[in-house]
mmCIF file of C-alpha atoms in Angstrom:
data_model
loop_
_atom_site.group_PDB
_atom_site.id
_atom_site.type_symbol
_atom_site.label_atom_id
_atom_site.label_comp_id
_atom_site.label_asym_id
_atom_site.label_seq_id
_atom_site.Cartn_x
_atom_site.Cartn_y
_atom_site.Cartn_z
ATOM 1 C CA UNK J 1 248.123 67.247 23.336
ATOM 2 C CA UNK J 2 245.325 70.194 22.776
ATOM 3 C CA UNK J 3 242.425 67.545 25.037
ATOM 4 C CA UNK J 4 245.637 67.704 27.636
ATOM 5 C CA UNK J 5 246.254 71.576 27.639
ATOM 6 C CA UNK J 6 242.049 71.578 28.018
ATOM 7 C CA UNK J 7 241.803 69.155 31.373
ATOM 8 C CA UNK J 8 244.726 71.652 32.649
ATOM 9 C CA UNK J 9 242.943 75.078 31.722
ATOM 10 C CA UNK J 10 239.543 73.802 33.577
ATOM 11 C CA UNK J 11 241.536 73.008 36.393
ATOM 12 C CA UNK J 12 243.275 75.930 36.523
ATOM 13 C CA UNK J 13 239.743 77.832 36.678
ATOM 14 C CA UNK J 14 238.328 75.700 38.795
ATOM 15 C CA UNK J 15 241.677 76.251 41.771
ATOM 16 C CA UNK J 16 241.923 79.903 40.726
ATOM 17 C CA UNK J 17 238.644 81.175 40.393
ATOM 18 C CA UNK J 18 239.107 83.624 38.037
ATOM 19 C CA UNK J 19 242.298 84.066 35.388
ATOM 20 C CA UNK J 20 243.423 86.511 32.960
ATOM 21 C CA UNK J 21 244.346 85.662 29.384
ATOM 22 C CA UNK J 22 248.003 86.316 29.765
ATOM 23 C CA UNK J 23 248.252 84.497 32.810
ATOM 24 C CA UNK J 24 246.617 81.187 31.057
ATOM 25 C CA UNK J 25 249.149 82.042 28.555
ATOM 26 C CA UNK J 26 252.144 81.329 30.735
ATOM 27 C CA UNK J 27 251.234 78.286 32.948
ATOM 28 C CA UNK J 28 249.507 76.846 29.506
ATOM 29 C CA UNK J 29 253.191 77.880 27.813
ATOM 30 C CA UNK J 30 251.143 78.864 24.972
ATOM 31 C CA UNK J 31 250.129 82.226 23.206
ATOM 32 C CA UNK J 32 246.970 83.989 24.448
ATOM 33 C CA UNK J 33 245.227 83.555 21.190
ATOM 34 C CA UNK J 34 245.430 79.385 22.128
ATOM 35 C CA UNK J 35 244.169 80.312 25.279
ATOM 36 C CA UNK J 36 240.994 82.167 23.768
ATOM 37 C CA UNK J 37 240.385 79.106 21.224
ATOM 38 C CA UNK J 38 240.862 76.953 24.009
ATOM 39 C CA UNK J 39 238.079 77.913 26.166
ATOM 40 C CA UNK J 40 235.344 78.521 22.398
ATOM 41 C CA UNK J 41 236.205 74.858 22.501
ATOM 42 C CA UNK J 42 235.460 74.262 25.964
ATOM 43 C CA UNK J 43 232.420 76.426 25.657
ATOM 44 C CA UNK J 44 231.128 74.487 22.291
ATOM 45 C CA UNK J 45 231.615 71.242 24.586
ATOM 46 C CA UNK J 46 228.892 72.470 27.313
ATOM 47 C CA UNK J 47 231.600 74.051 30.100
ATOM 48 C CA UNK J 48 229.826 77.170 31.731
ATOM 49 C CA UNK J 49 233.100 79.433 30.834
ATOM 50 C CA UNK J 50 232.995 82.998 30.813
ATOM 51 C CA UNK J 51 235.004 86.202 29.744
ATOM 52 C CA UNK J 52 234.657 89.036 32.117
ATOM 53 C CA UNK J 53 235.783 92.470 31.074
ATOM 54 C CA UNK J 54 237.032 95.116 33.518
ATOM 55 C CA UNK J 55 239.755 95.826 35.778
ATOM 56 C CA UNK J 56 239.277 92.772 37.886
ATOM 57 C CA UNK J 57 237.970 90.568 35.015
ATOM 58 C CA UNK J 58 239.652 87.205 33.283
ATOM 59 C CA UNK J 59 237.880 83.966 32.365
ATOM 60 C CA UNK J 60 236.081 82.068 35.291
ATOM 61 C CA UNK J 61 233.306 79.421 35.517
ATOM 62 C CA UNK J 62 230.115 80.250 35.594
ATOM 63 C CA UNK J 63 228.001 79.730 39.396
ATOM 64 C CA UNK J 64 231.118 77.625 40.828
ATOM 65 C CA UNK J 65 230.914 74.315 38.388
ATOM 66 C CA UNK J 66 233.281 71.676 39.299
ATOM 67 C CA UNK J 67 233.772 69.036 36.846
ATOM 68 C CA UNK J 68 234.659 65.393 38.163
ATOM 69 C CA UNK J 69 238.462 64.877 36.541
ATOM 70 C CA UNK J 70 239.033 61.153 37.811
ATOM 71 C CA UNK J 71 240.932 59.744 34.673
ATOM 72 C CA UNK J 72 244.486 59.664 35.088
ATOM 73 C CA UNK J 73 246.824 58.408 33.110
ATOM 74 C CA UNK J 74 249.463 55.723 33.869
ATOM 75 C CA UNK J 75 252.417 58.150 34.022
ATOM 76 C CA UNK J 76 250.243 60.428 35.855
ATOM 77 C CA UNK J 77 249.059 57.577 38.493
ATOM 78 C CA UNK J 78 252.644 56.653 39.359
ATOM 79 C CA UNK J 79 253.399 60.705 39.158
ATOM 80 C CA UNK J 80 251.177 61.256 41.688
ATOM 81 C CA UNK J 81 252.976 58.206 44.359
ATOM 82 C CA UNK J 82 255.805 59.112 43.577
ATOM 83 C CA UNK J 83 255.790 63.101 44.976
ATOM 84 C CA UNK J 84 254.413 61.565 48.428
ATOM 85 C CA UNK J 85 257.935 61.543 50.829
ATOM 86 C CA UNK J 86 256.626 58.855 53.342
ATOM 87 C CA UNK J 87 259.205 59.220 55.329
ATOM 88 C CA UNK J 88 259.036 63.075 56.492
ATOM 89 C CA UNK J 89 255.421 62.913 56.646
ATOM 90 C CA UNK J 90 255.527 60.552 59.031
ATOM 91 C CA UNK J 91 258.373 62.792 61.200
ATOM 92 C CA UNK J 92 255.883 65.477 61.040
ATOM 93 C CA UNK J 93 253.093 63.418 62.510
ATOM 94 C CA UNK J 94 250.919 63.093 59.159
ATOM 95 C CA UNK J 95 251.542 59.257 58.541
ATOM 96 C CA UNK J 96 247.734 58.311 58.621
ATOM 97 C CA UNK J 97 246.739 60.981 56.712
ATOM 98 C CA UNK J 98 249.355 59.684 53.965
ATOM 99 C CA UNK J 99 248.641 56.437 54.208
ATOM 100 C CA UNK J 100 244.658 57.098 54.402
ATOM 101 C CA UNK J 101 244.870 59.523 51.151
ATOM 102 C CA UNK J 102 247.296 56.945 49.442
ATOM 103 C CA UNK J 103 244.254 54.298 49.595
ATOM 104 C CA UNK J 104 241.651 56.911 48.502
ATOM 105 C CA UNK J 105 243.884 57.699 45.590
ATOM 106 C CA UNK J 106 244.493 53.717 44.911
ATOM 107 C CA UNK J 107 240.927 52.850 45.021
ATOM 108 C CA UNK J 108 240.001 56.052 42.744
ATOM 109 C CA UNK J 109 241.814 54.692 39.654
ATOM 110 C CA UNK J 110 241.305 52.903 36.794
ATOM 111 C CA UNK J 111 241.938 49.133 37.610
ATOM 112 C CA UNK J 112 244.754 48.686 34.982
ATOM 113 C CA UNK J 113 246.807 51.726 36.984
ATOM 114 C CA UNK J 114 245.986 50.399 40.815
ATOM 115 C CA UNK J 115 249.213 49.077 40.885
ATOM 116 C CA UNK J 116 250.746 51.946 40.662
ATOM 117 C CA UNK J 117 251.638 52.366 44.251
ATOM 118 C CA UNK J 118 253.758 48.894 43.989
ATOM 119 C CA UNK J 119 255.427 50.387 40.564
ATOM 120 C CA UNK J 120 256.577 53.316 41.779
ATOM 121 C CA UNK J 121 257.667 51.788 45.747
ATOM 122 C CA UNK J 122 259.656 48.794 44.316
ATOM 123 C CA UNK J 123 261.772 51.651 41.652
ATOM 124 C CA UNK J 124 262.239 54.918 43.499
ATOM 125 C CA UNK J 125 262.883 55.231 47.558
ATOM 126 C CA UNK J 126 264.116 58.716 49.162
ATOM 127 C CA UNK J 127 266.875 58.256 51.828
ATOM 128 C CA UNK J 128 267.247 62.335 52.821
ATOM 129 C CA UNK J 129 270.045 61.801 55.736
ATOM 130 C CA UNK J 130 273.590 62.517 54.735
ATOM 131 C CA UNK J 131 276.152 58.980 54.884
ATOM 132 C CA UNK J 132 277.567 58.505 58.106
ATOM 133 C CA UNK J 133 274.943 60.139 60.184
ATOM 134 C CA UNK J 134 272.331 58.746 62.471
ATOM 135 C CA UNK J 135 268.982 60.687 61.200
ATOM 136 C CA UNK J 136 267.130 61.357 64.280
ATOM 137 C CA UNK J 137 263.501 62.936 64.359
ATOM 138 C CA UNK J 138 263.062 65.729 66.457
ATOM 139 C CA UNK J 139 260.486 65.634 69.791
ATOM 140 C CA UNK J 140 259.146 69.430 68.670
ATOM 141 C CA UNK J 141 258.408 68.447 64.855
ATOM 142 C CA UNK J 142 254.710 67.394 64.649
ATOM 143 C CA UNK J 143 253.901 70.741 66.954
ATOM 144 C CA UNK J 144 255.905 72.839 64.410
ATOM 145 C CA UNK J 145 254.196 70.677 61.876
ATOM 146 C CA UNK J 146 250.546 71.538 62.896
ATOM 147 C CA UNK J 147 251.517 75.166 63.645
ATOM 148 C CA UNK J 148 253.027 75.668 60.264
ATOM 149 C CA UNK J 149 249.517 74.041 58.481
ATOM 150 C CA UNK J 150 247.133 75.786 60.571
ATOM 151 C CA UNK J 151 248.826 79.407 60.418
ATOM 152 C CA UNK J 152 249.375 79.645 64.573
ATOM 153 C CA UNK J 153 251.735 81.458 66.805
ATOM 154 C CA UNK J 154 254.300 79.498 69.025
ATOM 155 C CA UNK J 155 256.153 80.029 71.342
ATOM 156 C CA UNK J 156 259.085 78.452 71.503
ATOM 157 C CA UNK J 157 262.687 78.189 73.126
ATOM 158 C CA UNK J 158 265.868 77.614 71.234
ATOM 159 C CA UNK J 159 269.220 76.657 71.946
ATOM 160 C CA UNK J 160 271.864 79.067 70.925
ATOM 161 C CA UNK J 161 275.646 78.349 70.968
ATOM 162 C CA UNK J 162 276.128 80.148 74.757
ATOM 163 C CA UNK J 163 272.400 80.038 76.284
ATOM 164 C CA UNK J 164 268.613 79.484 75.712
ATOM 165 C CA UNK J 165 266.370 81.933 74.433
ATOM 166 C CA UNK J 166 262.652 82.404 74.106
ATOM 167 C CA UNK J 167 261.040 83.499 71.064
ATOM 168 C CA UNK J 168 257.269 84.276 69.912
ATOM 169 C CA UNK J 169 257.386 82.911 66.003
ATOM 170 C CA UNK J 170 255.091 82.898 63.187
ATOM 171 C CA UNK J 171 256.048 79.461 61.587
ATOM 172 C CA UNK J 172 255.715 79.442 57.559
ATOM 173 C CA UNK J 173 257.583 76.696 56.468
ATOM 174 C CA UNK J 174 259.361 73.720 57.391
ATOM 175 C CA UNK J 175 262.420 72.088 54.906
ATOM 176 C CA UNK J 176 264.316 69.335 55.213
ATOM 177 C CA UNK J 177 268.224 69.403 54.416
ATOM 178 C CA UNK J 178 270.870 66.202 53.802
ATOM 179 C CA UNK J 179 268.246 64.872 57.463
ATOM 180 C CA UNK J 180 268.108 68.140 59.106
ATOM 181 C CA UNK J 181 265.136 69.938 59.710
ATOM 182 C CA UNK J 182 264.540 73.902 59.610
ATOM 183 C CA UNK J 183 261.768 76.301 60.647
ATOM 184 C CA UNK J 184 261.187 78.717 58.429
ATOM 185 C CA UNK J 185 259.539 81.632 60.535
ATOM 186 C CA UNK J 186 258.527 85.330 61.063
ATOM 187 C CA UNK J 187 259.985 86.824 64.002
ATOM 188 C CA UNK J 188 259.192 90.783 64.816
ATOM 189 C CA UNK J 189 259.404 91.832 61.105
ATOM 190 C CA UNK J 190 262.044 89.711 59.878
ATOM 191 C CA UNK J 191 261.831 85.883 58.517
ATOM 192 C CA UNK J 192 264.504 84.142 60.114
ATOM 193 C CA UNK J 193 265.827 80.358 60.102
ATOM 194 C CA UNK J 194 265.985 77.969 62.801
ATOM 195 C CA UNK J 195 267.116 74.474 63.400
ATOM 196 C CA UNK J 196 264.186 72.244 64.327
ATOM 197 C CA UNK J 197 266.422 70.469 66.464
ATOM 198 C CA UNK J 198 267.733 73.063 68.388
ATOM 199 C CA UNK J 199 263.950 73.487 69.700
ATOM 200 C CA UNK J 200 263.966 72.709 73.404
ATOM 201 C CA UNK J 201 259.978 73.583 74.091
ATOM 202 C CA UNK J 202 257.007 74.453 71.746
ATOM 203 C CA UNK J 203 253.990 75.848 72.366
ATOM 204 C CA UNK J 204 251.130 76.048 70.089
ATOM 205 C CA UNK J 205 248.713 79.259 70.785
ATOM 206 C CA UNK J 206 245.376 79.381 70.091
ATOM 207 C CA UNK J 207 246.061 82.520 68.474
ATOM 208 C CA UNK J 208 246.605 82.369 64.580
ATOM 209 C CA UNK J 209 248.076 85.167 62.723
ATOM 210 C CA UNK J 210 248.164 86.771 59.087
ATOM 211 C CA UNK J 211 250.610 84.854 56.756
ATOM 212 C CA UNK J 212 252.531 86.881 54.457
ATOM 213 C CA UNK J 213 251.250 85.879 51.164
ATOM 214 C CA UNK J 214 254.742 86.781 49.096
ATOM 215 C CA UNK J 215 256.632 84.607 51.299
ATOM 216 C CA UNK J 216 258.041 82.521 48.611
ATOM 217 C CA UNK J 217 259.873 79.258 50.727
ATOM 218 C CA UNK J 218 261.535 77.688 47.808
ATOM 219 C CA UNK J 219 263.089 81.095 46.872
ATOM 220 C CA UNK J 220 263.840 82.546 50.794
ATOM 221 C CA UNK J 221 265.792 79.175 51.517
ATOM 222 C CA UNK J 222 267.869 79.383 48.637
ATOM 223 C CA UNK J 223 268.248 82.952 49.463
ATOM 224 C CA UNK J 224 269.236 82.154 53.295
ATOM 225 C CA UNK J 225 271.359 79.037 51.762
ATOM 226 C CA UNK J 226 273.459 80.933 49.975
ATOM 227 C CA UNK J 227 274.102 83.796 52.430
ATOM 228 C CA UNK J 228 274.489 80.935 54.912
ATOM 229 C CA UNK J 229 277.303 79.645 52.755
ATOM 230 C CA UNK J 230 278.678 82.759 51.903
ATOM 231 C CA UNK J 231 279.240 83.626 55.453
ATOM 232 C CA UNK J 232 281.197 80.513 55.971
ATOM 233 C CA UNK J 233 283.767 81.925 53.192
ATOM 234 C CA UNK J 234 285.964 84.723 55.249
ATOM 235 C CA UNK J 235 289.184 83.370 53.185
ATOM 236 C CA UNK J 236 290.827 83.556 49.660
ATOM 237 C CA UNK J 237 293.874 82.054 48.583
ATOM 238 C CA UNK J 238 295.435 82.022 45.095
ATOM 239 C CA UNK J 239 295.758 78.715 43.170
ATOM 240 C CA UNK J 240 296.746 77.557 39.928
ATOM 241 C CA UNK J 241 294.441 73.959 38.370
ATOM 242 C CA UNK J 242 294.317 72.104 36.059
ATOM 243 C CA UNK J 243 291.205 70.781 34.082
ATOM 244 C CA UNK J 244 290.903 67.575 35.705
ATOM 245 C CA UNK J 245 290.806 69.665 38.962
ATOM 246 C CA UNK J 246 288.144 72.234 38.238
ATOM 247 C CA UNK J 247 286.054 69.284 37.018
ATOM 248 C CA UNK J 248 287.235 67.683 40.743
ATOM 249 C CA UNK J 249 286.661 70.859 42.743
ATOM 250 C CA UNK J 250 282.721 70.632 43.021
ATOM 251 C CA UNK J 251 282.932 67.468 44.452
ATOM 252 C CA UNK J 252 285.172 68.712 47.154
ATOM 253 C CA UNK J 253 284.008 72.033 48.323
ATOM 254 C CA UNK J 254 280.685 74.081 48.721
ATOM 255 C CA UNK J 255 279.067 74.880 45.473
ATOM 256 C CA UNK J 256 279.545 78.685 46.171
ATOM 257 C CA UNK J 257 282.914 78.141 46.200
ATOM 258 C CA UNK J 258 283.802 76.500 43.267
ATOM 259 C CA UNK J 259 281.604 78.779 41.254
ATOM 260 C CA UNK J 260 283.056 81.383 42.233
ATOM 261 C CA UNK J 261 286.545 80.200 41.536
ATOM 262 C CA UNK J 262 285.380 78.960 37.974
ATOM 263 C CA UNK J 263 284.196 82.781 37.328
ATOM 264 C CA UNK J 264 287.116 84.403 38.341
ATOM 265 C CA UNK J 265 289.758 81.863 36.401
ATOM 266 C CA UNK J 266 292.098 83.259 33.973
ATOM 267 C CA UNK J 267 292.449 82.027 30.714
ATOM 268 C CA UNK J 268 293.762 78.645 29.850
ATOM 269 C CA UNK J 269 297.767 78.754 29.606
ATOM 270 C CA UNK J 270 299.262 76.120 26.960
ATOM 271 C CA UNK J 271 298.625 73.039 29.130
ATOM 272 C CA UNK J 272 295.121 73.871 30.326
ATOM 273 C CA UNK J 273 295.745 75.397 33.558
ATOM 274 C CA UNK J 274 294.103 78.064 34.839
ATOM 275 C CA UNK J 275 294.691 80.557 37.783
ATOM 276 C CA UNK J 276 292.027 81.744 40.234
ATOM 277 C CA UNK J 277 291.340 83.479 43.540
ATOM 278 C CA UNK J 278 289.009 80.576 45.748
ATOM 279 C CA UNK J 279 286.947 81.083 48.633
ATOM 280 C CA UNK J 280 287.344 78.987 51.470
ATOM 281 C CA UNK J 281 286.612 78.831 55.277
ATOM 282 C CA UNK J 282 290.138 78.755 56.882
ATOM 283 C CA UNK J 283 293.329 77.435 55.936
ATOM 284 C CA UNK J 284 292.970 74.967 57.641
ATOM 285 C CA UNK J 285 289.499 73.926 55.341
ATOM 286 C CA UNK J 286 291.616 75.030 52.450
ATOM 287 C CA UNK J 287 294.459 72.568 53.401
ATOM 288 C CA UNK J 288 292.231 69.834 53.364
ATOM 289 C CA UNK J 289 291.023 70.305 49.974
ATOM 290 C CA UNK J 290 294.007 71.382 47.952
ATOM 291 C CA UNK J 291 295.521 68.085 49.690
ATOM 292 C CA UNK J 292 292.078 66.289 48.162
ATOM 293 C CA UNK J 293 292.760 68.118 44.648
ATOM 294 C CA UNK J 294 296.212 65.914 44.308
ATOM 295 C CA UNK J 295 298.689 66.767 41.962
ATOM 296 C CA UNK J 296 295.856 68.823 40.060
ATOM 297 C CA UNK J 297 296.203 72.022 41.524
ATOM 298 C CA UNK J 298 299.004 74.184 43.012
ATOM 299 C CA UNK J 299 298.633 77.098 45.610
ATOM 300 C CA UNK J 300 300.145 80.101 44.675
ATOM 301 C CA UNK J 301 299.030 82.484 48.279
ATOM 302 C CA UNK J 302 299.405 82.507 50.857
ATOM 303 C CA UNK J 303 303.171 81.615 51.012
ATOM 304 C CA UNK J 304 302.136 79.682 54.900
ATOM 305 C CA UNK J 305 299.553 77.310 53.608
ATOM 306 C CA UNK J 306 301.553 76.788 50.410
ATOM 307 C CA UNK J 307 305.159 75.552 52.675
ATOM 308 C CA UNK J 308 302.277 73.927 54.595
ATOM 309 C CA UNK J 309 301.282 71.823 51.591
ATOM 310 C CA UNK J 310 305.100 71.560 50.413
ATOM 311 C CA UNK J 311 306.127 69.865 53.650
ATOM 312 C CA UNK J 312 302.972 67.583 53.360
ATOM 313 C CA UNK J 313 304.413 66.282 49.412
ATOM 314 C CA UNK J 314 307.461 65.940 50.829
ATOM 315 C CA UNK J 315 306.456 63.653 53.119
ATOM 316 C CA UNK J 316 303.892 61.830 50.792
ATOM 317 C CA UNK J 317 306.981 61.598 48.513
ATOM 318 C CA UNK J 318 309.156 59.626 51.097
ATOM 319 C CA UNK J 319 306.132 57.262 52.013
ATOM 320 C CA UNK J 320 306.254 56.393 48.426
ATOM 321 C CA UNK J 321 309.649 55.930 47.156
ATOM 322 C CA UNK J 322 311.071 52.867 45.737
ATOM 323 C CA UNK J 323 310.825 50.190 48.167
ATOM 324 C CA UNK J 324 314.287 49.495 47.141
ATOM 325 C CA UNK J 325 315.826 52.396 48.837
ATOM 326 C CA UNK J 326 314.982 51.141 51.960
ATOM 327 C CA UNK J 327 313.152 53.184 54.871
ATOM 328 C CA UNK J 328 314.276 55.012 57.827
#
C-alpha cells in the first residue's frame, strides 16, 4: 500500500511541478504528516525531492527529474484499455491515434499483462446510443474535435428551431449524451450549449484564444443538465402512490422529477401511501406516466387529467372483464 501511495506522490510532482503539503494530503487521502514521511522516504531512496518555503513554495523535484514508471500492474494494464471509448474517438477523427497509442501501450508492458487489450475487449463494450435510435456521426465533429484540442476560434452556423444563425465560438468541450453530441462553448461572455448536430458549417481560425482555466466540464454540464430538465417541468399535479410506485417512478420519468416528488411526499398513511406534488411537462406527459404507474398511484389535481385517467380505467376495465359476459 505505502510503495503504491509513493509511485502516486512522484507522479503527482512530476505532472504538477510543484505541490503543497495539504494538497498531497487530499489527492494522497492521507494526513499531511504521511505526506512529509512519504517524501524522507523517497529522499532516503535517492529521489531529488525538495521542500520549498515561502508563499509560492510546496515540495517539487529537484532540476526537472523524471523517473521511468513502466511497471503496471495487471488491474492497472486492463484499467488503462478499458477508459479508451473506441468508438467516439473514432467520430471525432482520432482513430489512429487510438489505435497507434493502444500498440505503444501493448508493447510497453510486461509480457504476462500484453493481453490485456483482449481481456478487457472480449468483457466490457460501450454502446452510448439510446434503443431504438439510429446513432449517426455528425459531418462537423472532427473540426469541432481539433478546435476543442488545440484551443481555436470557429466560426460556425447553427440551426435554430425557425432559422440559421452564425456564431463566433470558443469551443471547450465536447460530451456525448444517450448518442448525441454537444459543444460545450464560450460565446461573448457566456458558456453556452449546442447540439453538434445542429452544426450546418464550421470553420476553424487560425486564431486561438485564452481558455478559461475554471471551466469545470463535468460540473457546467451537470449544471446545464439540470436547468435543461428543469425547464422542461412548467407543470405540477397532485398524486397519491404507493411504495411499489415511488420505487417505479424513476424508471418512468426524468430524474428531476421523481426527486423532487420523493422530497416533497407526506408521510406514510397506514398502507404505505404517500401524497406528493410532481413535476411534469404537460398533462399530456403526465397522462402517460400515471397511466405507466398502474394501479400504484392515484391523481388527486387537477380534477381534468384525473376524469381523463378515470375514463381511460373505465375503459381498461371493460377490455378486461370476464370473457363470459360477452362483448359489445
Amino acid at each position: 500500500m505505502r510503495a503504491s501511495r509513493l509511485v502516486s506522490l512522484l507522479c503527482l510532482l512530476q505532472v504538477r511541478e510543484v505541490m503543497t503539503g495539504p494538497e498531497l494530503a487530499r489527492e494522497l487521502e492521507v494526513s499531511e504528516r504521511t505526506v512529509a514521511r512519504d517524501v524522507l522516504a523517497l529522499a532516503a531512496a535517492g529521489v531529488p525531492v525538495y521542500a520549498e518555503r515561502g508563499r509560492t513554495g510546496g515540495y517539487r523535484l529537484l532540476g526537472g527529474y523524471r523517473a521511468k514508471l513502466t511497471g503496471l500492474h495487471q488491474a492497472e494494464a486492463e484499467a488503462l484499455f478499458l477508459a479508451g471509448v473506441p468508438g467516439p474517438a473514432i467520430d471525432m477523427g482520432l482513430g489512429e491515434a487510438v489505435t497507434a497509442a493502444r500498440l505503444k501501450a501493448s508493447a510497453a508492458l510486461a509480457p504476462p499483462f500484453r493481453d490485456a487489450p483482449q481481456r478487457v475487449g472480449q468483457r466490457f463494450h460501450l454502446d452510448a446510443p439510446r434503443w431504438f435510435r439510429e446513432a449517426e456521426t455528425p459531418a462537423v465533429l472532427p473540426e469541432l474535435s481539433r478546435a476543442v484540442w488545440r484551443d481555436r476560434k470557429v466560426v460556425a452556423r447553427y440551426r435554430r428551431r425557425d432559422r440559421e444563425v452564425r456564431r463566433e465560438l470558443e469551443p471547450h468541450g465536447l460530451v456525448l449524451k444517450a448518442g448525441v453530441w454537444y459543444l460545450a462553448a464560450r460565446c461573448g461572455q457566456r458558456f453556452l450549449t449546442y447540439r453538434v448536430d445542429r452544426f450546418s458549417h464550421v470553420e476553424v481560425a487560425d486564431e486561438e484564444f485564452t481558455r478559461d482555466e475554471t471551466f469545470d466540464l463535468p460540473a457546467f454540464w451537470e449544471e446545464k443538465s439540470d436547468e435543461f430538465n428543469r425547464s422542461l417541468l412548467t407543470e405540477r399535479i397532485r398524486i397519491r402512490i404507493s411504495p411499489a410506485g415511488l420505487r417505479k417512478l424513476h424508471a418512468t420519468t426524468e430524474g428531476t422529477a421523481a426527486r423532487e416528488a420523493e422530497a416533497a411526499a407526506s408521510e406514510p398513511d397506514a398502507q404505505g401511501w404517500v401524497t406528493a406534488d410532481f413535476p411534469v411537462e404537460s398533462l399530456d406527459v403526465a397522462y402517460d406516466q400515471i397511466l405507466n404507474l398502474g394501479p400504484e398511484a392515484e391523481v388527486l389535481a387537477p380534477p381534468d387529467l384525473r376524469n381523463r385517467l378515470a375514463g381511460a380505467a373505465t375503459r381498461l376495465a371493460a377490455l378486461y372483464r370476464d370473457p363470459g359476459e360477452g362483448h359489445p
